[in-house]
GROMACS .gro file of C-alpha atoms in nm:
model
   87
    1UNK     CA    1   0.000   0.000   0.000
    2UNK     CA    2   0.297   0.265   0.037
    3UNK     CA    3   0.361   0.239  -0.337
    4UNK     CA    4  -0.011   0.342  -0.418
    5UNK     CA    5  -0.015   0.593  -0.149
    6UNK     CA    6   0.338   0.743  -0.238
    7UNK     CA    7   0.206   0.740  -0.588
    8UNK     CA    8  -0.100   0.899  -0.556
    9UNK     CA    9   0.045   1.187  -0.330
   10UNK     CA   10   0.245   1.275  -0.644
   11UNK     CA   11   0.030   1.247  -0.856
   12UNK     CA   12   0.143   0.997  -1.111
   13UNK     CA   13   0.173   0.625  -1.093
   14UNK     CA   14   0.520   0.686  -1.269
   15UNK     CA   15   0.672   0.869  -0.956
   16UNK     CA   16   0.698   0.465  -0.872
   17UNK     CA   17   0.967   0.263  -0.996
   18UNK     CA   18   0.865  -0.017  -1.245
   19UNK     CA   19   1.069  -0.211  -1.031
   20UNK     CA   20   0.854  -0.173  -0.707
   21UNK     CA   21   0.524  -0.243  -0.897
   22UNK     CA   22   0.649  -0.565  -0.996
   23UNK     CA   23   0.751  -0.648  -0.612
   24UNK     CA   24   0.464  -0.561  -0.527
   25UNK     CA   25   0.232  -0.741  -0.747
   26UNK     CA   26   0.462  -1.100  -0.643
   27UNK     CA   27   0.396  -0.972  -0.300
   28UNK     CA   28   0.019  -0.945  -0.334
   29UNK     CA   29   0.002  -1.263  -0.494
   30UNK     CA   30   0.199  -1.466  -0.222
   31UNK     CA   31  -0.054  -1.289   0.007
   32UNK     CA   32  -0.332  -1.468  -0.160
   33UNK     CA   33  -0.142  -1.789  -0.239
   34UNK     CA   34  -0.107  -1.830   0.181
   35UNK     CA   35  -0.448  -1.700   0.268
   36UNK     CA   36  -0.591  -1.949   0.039
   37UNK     CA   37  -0.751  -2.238   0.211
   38UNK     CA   38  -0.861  -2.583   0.126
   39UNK     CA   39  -1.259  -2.495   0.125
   40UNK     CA   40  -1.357  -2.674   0.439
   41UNK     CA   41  -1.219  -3.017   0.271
   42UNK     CA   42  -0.953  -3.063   0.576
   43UNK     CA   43  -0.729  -3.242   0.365
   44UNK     CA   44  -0.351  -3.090   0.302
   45UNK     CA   45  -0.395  -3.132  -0.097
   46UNK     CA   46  -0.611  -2.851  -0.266
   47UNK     CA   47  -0.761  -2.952  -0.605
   48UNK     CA   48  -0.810  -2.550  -0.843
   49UNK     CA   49  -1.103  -2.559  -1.012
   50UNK     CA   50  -1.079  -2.416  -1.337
   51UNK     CA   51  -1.111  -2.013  -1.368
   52UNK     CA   52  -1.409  -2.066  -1.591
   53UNK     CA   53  -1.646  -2.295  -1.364
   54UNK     CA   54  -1.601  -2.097  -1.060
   55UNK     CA   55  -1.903  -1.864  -0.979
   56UNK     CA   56  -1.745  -1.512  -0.884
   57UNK     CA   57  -2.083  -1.396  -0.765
   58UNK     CA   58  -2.115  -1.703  -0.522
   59UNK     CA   59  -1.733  -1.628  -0.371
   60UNK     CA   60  -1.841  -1.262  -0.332
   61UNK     CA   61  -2.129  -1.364  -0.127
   62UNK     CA   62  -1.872  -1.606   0.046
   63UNK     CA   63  -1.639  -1.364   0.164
   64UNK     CA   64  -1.679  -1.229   0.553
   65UNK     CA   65  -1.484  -0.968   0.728
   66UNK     CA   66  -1.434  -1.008   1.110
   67UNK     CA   67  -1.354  -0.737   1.341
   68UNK     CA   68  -0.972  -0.852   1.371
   69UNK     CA   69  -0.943  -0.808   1.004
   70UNK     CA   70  -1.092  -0.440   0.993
   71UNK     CA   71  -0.844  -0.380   1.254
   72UNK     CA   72  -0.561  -0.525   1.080
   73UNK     CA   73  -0.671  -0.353   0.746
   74UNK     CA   74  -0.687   0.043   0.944
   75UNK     CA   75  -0.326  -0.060   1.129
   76UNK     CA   76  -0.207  -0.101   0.725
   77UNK     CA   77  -0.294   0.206   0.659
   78UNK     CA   78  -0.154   0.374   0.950
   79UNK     CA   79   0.129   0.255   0.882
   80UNK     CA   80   0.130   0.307   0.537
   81UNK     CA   81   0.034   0.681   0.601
   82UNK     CA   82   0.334   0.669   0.865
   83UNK     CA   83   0.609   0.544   0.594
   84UNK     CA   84   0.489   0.799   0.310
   85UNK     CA   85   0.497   1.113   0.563
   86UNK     CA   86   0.851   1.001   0.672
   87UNK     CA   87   1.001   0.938   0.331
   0.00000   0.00000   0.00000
């Protein structure tokens, strides 16, 4: 989130290094790739279903928010708000 931020209070996406965008888009997606679970199946082997048969709608619906991750979500931002006004 500093990238964006730091972007954004520039004014241009471009104030970023290319560089940093790509770290930060392998960053986001080992983020997923760890909060991904099995789907309730308990086993330790996950099998993908294909991109085209799952519902998007459905995991929309799916998703919940609990109060720890609203918390953790506003400390992010603190901190990212922290970083940019130091740097």
């Amino acid at each position: 989130m500093v990238p964006l931020l730091s972007a954004l209070s520039e004014g241009t996406l471009s104030a970023v290094p290319p560089q940093t965008w790509f770290a930060c888009i392998i960053a986001f997606v080992g983020v997923i790739i760890m909060g991904a679970d099995d789907g309730g199946l308990g086993g330790s082997s996950v099998a993908v279903p294909a991109f085209d048969s799952v519902d998007l709608s459905e995991l929309w619906r799916s998703l919940e928010l609990s109060r720890g991750d609203v918390l953790i979500v506003l400390a992010a931002l603190a901190y990212t708000m922290h970083v940019v006004r130091l740097g």
